[in-house]
Coordinates of C-alpha atoms and ligand atoms in Angstrom, one line a residue:
M1 CA -29.8 1.7 -29.2
S2 CA -31.0 3.0 -25.8
L3 CA -29.0 2.4 -22.7
E4 CA -31.9 0.4 -21.2
L5 CA -32.0 -1.9 -24.2
M6 CA -28.2 -2.3 -24.1
A7 CA -28.4 -3.1 -20.4
K8 CA -31.1 -5.7 -21.0
R9 CA -29.3 -7.3 -23.9
T10 CA -26.0 -7.5 -21.9
A11 CA -27.8 -9.0 -18.9
D12 CA -29.5 -11.6 -21.0
L13 CA -26.3 -12.8 -22.5
Y14 CA -24.7 -12.8 -19.0
G15 CA -27.5 -15.2 -17.9
K16 CA -26.8 -17.5 -20.8
C17 CA -23.0 -17.5 -20.3
F18 CA -22.9 -17.8 -16.5
G19 CA -26.3 -19.5 -15.7
Q20 CA -27.7 -16.8 -13.4
P21 CA -28.6 -13.1 -13.7
P22 CA -25.8 -10.5 -13.2
R23 CA -25.6 -8.9 -9.8
W24 CA -24.5 -5.5 -11.3
I25 CA -25.0 -3.6 -14.5
V26 CA -22.8 -0.5 -15.0
A27 CA -22.3 1.9 -17.9
A28 CA -19.4 4.3 -18.9
P29 CA -19.8 6.8 -21.8
G30 CA -17.4 7.6 -24.6
R31 CA -16.5 11.3 -25.1
V32 CA -16.1 13.9 -27.8
N33 CA -13.7 16.8 -27.4
I34 CA -15.3 20.1 -28.6
I35 CA -11.9 21.8 -28.6
G36 CA -8.5 21.7 -26.8
E37 CA -6.7 18.9 -28.7
H38 CA -3.3 17.6 -27.6
T39 CA -3.3 20.1 -24.8
D40 CA -4.1 17.8 -21.9
Y41 CA -0.6 16.3 -21.6
N42 CA 0.8 19.9 -21.7
Q43 CA -1.2 20.8 -18.6
G44 CA -3.5 23.0 -20.7
F45 CA -7.3 23.2 -21.0
V46 CA -9.7 20.9 -22.8
L47 CA -13.5 21.2 -23.4
P48 CA -14.9 17.7 -23.8
M49 CA -18.3 16.2 -23.1
A50 CA -19.6 12.6 -22.7
I51 CA -21.6 11.2 -25.6
E52 CA -24.8 9.1 -25.6
R53 CA -22.7 6.0 -26.5
Y54 CA -21.7 3.6 -23.8
T55 CA -19.8 0.6 -22.7
V56 CA -22.0 -1.6 -20.5
F57 CA -20.8 -4.3 -18.2
A58 CA -23.1 -6.9 -16.7
G59 CA -21.2 -8.7 -14.0
D60 CA -20.6 -10.2 -10.6
G61 CA -17.8 -11.2 -8.3
N62 CA -16.5 -14.8 -8.0
N63 CA -14.2 -16.4 -5.5
R64 CA -12.1 -18.2 -8.1
R65 CA -9.3 -15.7 -8.1
E66 CA -9.8 -15.3 -11.9
V67 CA -11.5 -12.9 -14.3
V68 CA -13.7 -14.1 -17.2
M69 CA -15.0 -11.6 -19.6
H70 CA -17.0 -12.0 -22.8
S71 CA -17.1 -9.1 -25.3
M72 CA -20.2 -8.8 -27.4
T73 CA -18.4 -6.5 -29.7
T74 CA -15.5 -8.8 -30.7
G75 CA -17.3 -12.1 -29.8
D76 CA -14.3 -13.5 -27.9
T77 CA -13.8 -14.3 -24.2
A78 CA -10.8 -13.3 -22.1
T79 CA -9.8 -15.4 -19.0
F80 CA -6.9 -14.5 -16.7
A81 CA -5.8 -15.2 -13.2
L82 CA -5.7 -12.4 -10.6
K83 CA -2.2 -13.4 -9.7
N84 CA 0.8 -12.0 -11.6
L85 CA -1.4 -9.8 -13.8
K86 CA 0.4 -8.8 -17.0
P87 CA -0.6 -7.5 -20.4
G88 CA -1.8 -10.3 -22.7
S89 CA -4.4 -11.2 -25.3
P90 CA -6.9 -10.4 -26.6
A91 CA -5.7 -6.8 -26.9
W92 CA -8.9 -5.3 -25.5
S93 CA -8.5 -7.3 -22.3
N94 CA -5.4 -5.2 -21.4
Y95 CA -7.5 -2.2 -20.4
I96 CA -9.3 -4.5 -17.9
R97 CA -6.2 -6.3 -16.8
G98 CA -4.7 -2.8 -16.0
V99 CA -7.7 -1.6 -14.1
T100 CA -7.9 -4.9 -12.2
F101 CA -4.2 -4.7 -11.3
H102 CA -4.3 -1.2 -9.9
F103 CA -7.7 -1.7 -8.2
R104 CA -6.5 -4.7 -6.3
K105 CA -3.8 -2.6 -4.8
L106 CA -6.5 -0.4 -3.3
S107 CA -9.0 -3.2 -2.6
P108 CA -7.3 -6.6 -1.7
R109 CA -10.9 -7.8 -1.0
L110 CA -11.4 -8.4 -4.8
A111 CA -11.4 -12.2 -5.2
G112 CA -12.3 -12.5 -8.9
F113 CA -15.1 -11.4 -11.2
Q114 CA -16.9 -12.2 -14.4
A115 CA -18.7 -10.0 -16.9
V116 CA -20.3 -9.6 -20.3
I117 CA -19.4 -6.4 -22.1
D118 CA -21.2 -4.5 -24.8
S119 CA -20.4 -1.2 -26.4
T120 CA -21.9 1.4 -28.7
V121 CA -18.7 3.5 -28.6
P122 CA -17.1 3.0 -32.0
S123 CA -13.6 1.6 -31.5
S124 CA -10.5 3.4 -32.8
G125 CA -12.6 6.4 -33.7
G126 CA -11.1 9.0 -31.3
L127 CA -14.2 8.8 -29.0
S128 CA -12.4 7.1 -26.1
S129 CA -13.7 3.6 -26.4
S130 CA -10.6 2.5 -24.3
A131 CA -11.4 5.0 -21.5
A132 CA -15.1 3.8 -21.5
L133 CA -13.8 0.2 -21.1
E134 CA -11.4 1.2 -18.3
V135 CA -13.9 3.4 -16.5
G136 CA -16.7 0.8 -16.9
A137 CA -14.4 -1.9 -15.4
A138 CA -13.5 0.3 -12.5
T139 CA -17.2 1.1 -11.9
L140 CA -18.0 -2.6 -11.9
L141 CA -15.2 -3.3 -9.4
E142 CA -16.5 -0.5 -7.2
A143 CA -19.9 -2.1 -7.2
I144 CA -18.6 -5.7 -6.6
T145 CA -16.2 -4.7 -3.7
R146 CA -18.7 -2.0 -2.4
Q147 CA -15.7 0.3 -2.3
T148 CA -16.4 3.7 -4.0
L149 CA -13.2 5.4 -5.1
E150 CA -12.8 9.1 -4.8
P151 CA -13.6 10.2 -8.4
L152 CA -10.2 11.7 -9.2
K153 CA -8.5 8.7 -7.8
K154 CA -10.6 6.5 -10.1
V155 CA -9.7 8.7 -13.1
L156 CA -6.0 8.5 -12.4
L157 CA -6.2 4.7 -11.8
C158 CA -7.8 4.2 -15.2
Q159 CA -5.2 6.5 -16.9
K160 CA -2.4 4.5 -15.3
A161 CA -4.0 1.3 -16.5
E162 CA -3.8 2.6 -20.1
H163 CA -0.1 3.8 -19.6
D164 CA 1.0 0.5 -18.0
F165 CA -1.0 -2.1 -19.8
A166 CA -1.8 -0.6 -23.2
G167 CA 1.5 1.3 -23.5
V168 CA -0.2 4.6 -24.6
P169 CA 1.1 7.7 -22.7
C170 CA -2.3 9.4 -22.8
G171 CA -3.3 12.5 -21.0
I172 CA -6.2 12.7 -18.5
M173 CA -9.0 14.0 -20.6
D174 CA -10.7 10.8 -21.7
Q175 CA -10.9 9.0 -18.4
Y176 CA -11.8 12.3 -16.6
T177 CA -14.7 12.9 -18.9
S178 CA -16.0 9.3 -18.7
V179 CA -16.0 9.5 -14.9
M180 CA -17.0 13.2 -14.3
A181 CA -19.2 14.3 -17.2
R182 CA -22.5 16.1 -16.5
K183 CA -25.6 15.8 -18.5
G184 CA -26.3 18.8 -20.7
H185 CA -22.8 20.2 -20.0
A186 CA -19.3 20.2 -21.5
L187 CA -16.4 20.3 -19.0
L188 CA -13.8 23.0 -19.1
L189 CA -11.0 20.9 -17.6
D190 CA -7.8 22.4 -16.3
C191 CA -5.2 19.6 -16.8
R192 CA -2.8 21.3 -14.5
T193 CA -5.0 21.2 -11.4
N194 CA -7.3 18.3 -12.6
T195 CA -10.3 20.4 -11.8
S196 CA -13.2 21.3 -14.1
T197 CA -16.0 23.7 -14.5
P198 CA -19.2 22.5 -16.2
V199 CA -20.2 24.7 -19.1
L200 CA -23.9 24.4 -20.0
M201 CA -24.7 23.7 -23.6
P202 CA -27.5 26.1 -23.9
G203 CA -31.0 25.0 -24.6
D204 CA -32.0 22.7 -27.4
D205 CA -30.7 25.0 -30.2
V206 CA -27.7 23.0 -31.0
V207 CA -26.6 19.4 -31.2
V208 CA -23.3 17.8 -31.7
L209 CA -22.8 15.6 -34.8
I210 CA -20.1 13.0 -34.8
I211 CA -18.8 12.1 -38.2
N212 CA -16.8 9.0 -38.3
T213 CA -14.5 8.9 -41.3
T214 CA -14.1 5.2 -40.6
V215 CA -10.4 5.4 -41.5
R216 CA -7.7 4.8 -38.9
R217 CA -4.0 5.1 -39.5
R218 CA -1.8 2.5 -37.8
V219 CA 0.9 5.1 -37.1
G220 CA -1.4 6.8 -34.5
D221 CA 0.2 5.5 -31.3
V222 CA 3.7 6.1 -32.4
E223 CA 3.0 9.6 -33.7
Y224 CA 1.1 10.4 -30.4
S225 CA 4.2 9.5 -28.3
T226 CA 6.4 11.5 -30.7
R227 CA 4.1 14.6 -30.4
R228 CA 4.3 14.3 -26.6
A229 CA 8.1 14.1 -26.7
Q230 CA 8.3 17.1 -29.0
C231 CA 6.2 19.2 -26.6
E232 CA 8.5 18.1 -23.7
Q233 CA 11.6 19.1 -25.8
A234 CA 10.0 22.5 -26.4
S235 CA 9.2 23.2 -22.8
E236 CA 12.6 22.0 -21.7
A237 CA 14.3 24.3 -24.2
L238 CA 12.3 27.2 -22.9
G239 CA 13.1 26.3 -19.3
L240 CA 9.4 26.0 -18.4
P241 CA 7.6 23.2 -16.5
S242 CA 5.2 22.7 -19.4
L243 CA 3.9 24.5 -22.5
R244 CA 1.0 25.7 -20.4
D245 CA 3.4 28.3 -19.1
A246 CA 4.6 29.5 -22.5
T247 CA 3.3 32.5 -24.4
I248 CA 3.4 33.0 -28.1
Q249 CA 6.3 35.5 -27.6
D250 CA 8.3 32.8 -25.8
L251 CA 8.1 30.7 -28.9
S252 CA 10.3 33.0 -31.0
A253 CA 13.1 32.0 -28.7
L254 CA 12.4 28.4 -29.5
S255 CA 12.7 29.0 -33.2
R256 CA 16.3 30.0 -32.7
I257 CA 17.4 27.0 -30.6
R258 CA 15.2 24.2 -32.0
N259 CA 14.1 22.8 -35.2
P260 CA 11.1 24.3 -37.0
V261 CA 9.0 21.2 -36.3
V262 CA 9.3 21.5 -32.6
H263 CA 8.4 25.2 -32.9
R264 CA 5.3 24.4 -34.9
R265 CA 4.2 21.7 -32.4
A266 CA 4.6 24.2 -29.5
R267 CA 2.7 26.9 -31.5
H268 CA -0.3 24.6 -31.9
V269 CA -0.4 23.9 -28.1
V270 CA 0.0 27.5 -27.0
T271 CA -2.6 28.8 -29.4
E272 CA -5.0 25.9 -28.8
I273 CA -5.0 26.5 -25.0
E274 CA -6.0 30.1 -25.7
R275 CA -8.7 29.0 -28.2
T276 CA -10.1 26.6 -25.7
L277 CA -10.6 29.3 -23.0
Q278 CA -12.3 31.5 -25.6
A279 CA -14.5 28.7 -26.8
A280 CA -15.7 28.0 -23.3
R281 CA -16.8 31.6 -23.0
A282 CA -18.4 31.5 -26.4
L283 CA -20.3 28.3 -25.5
E284 CA -21.6 29.8 -22.3
A285 CA -22.8 32.9 -24.1
A286 CA -24.3 30.9 -27.0
D287 CA -22.0 32.9 -29.3
W288 CA -22.1 30.3 -32.1
T289 CA -20.3 32.4 -34.7
T290 CA -17.2 32.8 -32.4
L291 CA -17.3 29.1 -31.3
G292 CA -17.5 28.0 -35.0
E293 CA -14.5 30.1 -36.0
L294 CA -12.5 28.7 -33.1
M295 CA -13.3 25.2 -34.1
Y296 CA -12.1 25.8 -37.7
A297 CA -9.0 27.5 -36.4
S298 CA -8.3 24.5 -34.2
H299 CA -8.6 22.2 -37.1
E300 CA -6.3 24.3 -39.2
S301 CA -3.7 24.3 -36.4
L302 CA -3.9 20.6 -36.0
R303 CA -3.6 20.1 -39.7
V304 CA -0.7 22.4 -40.4
D305 CA 1.3 22.8 -37.1
Y306 CA 0.6 19.6 -35.3
E307 CA 0.2 17.4 -38.4
V308 CA -2.3 14.9 -36.9
S309 CA -5.1 15.3 -39.4
C310 CA -5.6 13.3 -42.6
L311 CA -7.3 13.8 -46.0
E312 CA -10.6 12.3 -44.9
L313 CA -10.8 14.5 -41.8
D314 CA -9.9 17.5 -43.9
A315 CA -12.6 16.5 -46.4
V316 CA -15.3 16.4 -43.6
V317 CA -14.3 19.8 -42.3
E318 CA -14.3 21.4 -45.7
I319 CA -17.7 19.9 -46.5
A320 CA -19.1 21.1 -43.2
R321 CA -17.7 24.5 -43.7
S322 CA -19.4 24.8 -47.1
L323 CA -22.7 24.1 -45.4
A324 CA -22.6 27.1 -43.1
G325 CA -25.8 28.4 -44.7
D326 CA -27.6 25.1 -44.0
G327 CA -27.0 25.3 -40.2
V328 CA -23.4 24.1 -39.6
I329 CA -21.8 26.2 -36.8
G330 CA -18.3 24.7 -36.7
C331 CA -16.4 21.5 -37.3
R332 CA -13.0 20.0 -36.5
M333 CA -11.2 16.7 -36.0
T334 CA -11.5 15.3 -32.5
G335 CA -9.3 13.0 -30.5
A336 CA -5.7 12.1 -31.2
G337 CA -6.2 12.3 -35.0
F338 CA -4.8 10.2 -37.9
G339 CA -8.3 9.2 -38.8
G340 CA -11.3 8.7 -36.6
C341 CA -14.0 11.3 -36.1
A342 CA -14.8 14.9 -36.6
V343 CA -17.0 16.9 -34.3
C344 CA -19.5 19.2 -35.9
L345 CA -21.8 21.6 -34.1
V346 CA -25.1 22.2 -35.9
K347 CA -28.5 23.9 -35.4
S348 CA -30.8 21.3 -34.0
D349 CA -33.5 21.8 -36.6
A350 CA -31.1 21.2 -39.4
A351 CA -29.5 18.1 -38.0
T352 CA -31.4 15.4 -39.9
H353 CA -30.9 17.2 -43.2
L354 CA -27.2 17.8 -42.5
I355 CA -26.6 14.1 -41.5
R356 CA -27.8 13.1 -45.0
R357 CA -26.1 15.9 -46.8
I358 CA -22.7 15.6 -45.2
G359 CA -22.8 11.8 -45.5
W360 CA -23.6 12.0 -49.2
L361 CA -20.9 14.6 -50.0
Y362 CA -18.3 12.7 -48.0
E363 CA -19.1 9.5 -49.8
Y364 CA -19.1 11.3 -53.2
R365 CA -15.6 12.7 -52.4
T366 CA -13.9 9.8 -50.8
G367 CA -15.8 6.7 -51.8
I368 CA -16.2 5.8 -48.2
Q369 CA -19.6 5.6 -46.3
P370 CA -19.2 7.5 -43.0
E371 CA -21.0 6.8 -39.8
I372 CA -22.8 9.9 -38.6
F373 CA -24.9 10.4 -35.4
S374 CA -26.0 13.2 -33.2
T375 CA -25.6 13.5 -29.5
R376 CA -26.3 15.8 -26.5
P377 CA -23.9 15.9 -23.6
A378 CA -24.4 12.8 -21.4
S379 CA -23.6 11.9 -17.7
G380 CA -20.5 10.1 -16.5
A381 CA -20.2 6.5 -15.5
R382 CA -22.8 5.0 -13.2
I383 CA -24.2 1.8 -11.7
L384 CA -27.5 1.1 -13.5
E385 CA -28.8 -1.6 -11.2
Ligands
GLA1 C1 -6.2 10.9 -26.9 C2 -5.6 10.9 -25.5 C3 -6.0 12.1 -24.8 C4 -5.7 13.4 -25.6 C5 -6.2 13.3 -27.0 C6 -5.7 14.5 -27.8 O1 -7.6 10.8 -26.9 O2 -6.1 9.8 -24.8 O3 -5.4 12.1 -23.5 O4 -4.3 13.7 -25.5 O5 -5.8 12.1 -27.6 O6 -6.3 15.7 -27.4

C-alpha cells in the first residue's frame, strides 16, 4: 500500500473516531540492516537503510491531559493520563508512553493528544516496528507542540523510551535510521560518535528483498540482553572501553581468561565491525561480488559465533545462496535474530522471479509461507501534512 493511501485511510478513521479531521499526519519508516549486526551496542559500525514500510499517525493535541490512541493493526485503543506515566497495557502503548514521558520533560507545553495509528512494518520481524512507533510518536509530538527536536536528541529520546518503558536494552541503530535515513542511501553509522555517512545505493541495478520467515522465538529479548552482557564481560576482561577497541589479536588473550562462549561472541563483534566497513566500500563501488560474500560471512558468524540465527533463517540464506546464478547477490539474517527476517540483495531485473522462487523453495522446505517484498532505501520520519 502506498504511503498516500495509508495516510488517507488513517485520517478517515481518525475522523470517525474523534468526529473531526486530524490536524497532523506523520510517518516513520521501519529499517533493514544490510550488515553490522549486534555491533551497535559495542560502539561499532552498522549499515542500515529505511524501508518503504511505515507507521503512520493521524493525530491532534487535546487539553484533557490524557492520551487516546487507536491502533488499526491490533484493533484496540489505549487511553492513559499524562500524569504519573508508567508502563501499562496494551504492550504496544509502552513505546508511546515512554516517548510521551521523555518528551514532556523537554516540552511541558504538551497538554494531551489523540491519534489513530496504522502500520505496514511487520511486527516482531526484526524490521524495527517498535522504533517506527517511537519515532512516529515523537514526530507527532513535535508537530503538535511545534517544537522540533535536534535530530540526535530525538533519536536518543526514542531509544531511552524503549529502554525504560519496554525494558529492551537496544542499541541506537533502529531509532537513528528511522529518524535520519536518506532516500536512495544506506547509512554507515558510527555508533561511537553517533554520526553517519550516507552511502548511495547505486542506480537501479539492485533491490533489497526482505524475506520474513514469519517465525519469532520468545527467548529473543532475554537472549539479546545476555549477548549484550557477554560483550561487556569481554571488553572488561580485555581492559577496553568496548569491543570497538579490540583487534582479533586481542581476542587470543580473552580465550585464556574467559569461557569459550564469551570468546566467540567477541569474535563475532570484532569481525563484523571489519566486514561492515568493507561492505560500505563495496556498496559504494557497486562491487556486488564482495558485498555478497561479506553478507554470507556475516550470517555464518551470527549463526556459529553469536548463535542468534535459527533453522528458518538458515534455510532462507541457503536457498538464496543456491540461486546465485539467478541474480541473488547476497543474503543474511537481519535484526536481533531468533526468527524474523532475512535481507537479500538481488539484481533488479530478477526480483519478481526470485520472490516467487525463494517463496516456493522456503515453503517446500519448512512448510511455512513466507512474506517477501522488495524495497529501495526510503527517507526518514516526516510530517506529511
Ligand atoms: C535490535 C536492536 C538494535 C541492534 C539489533 C542487532 O534491532 O534494537 O539496536 O542491536 O537488534 O544488530
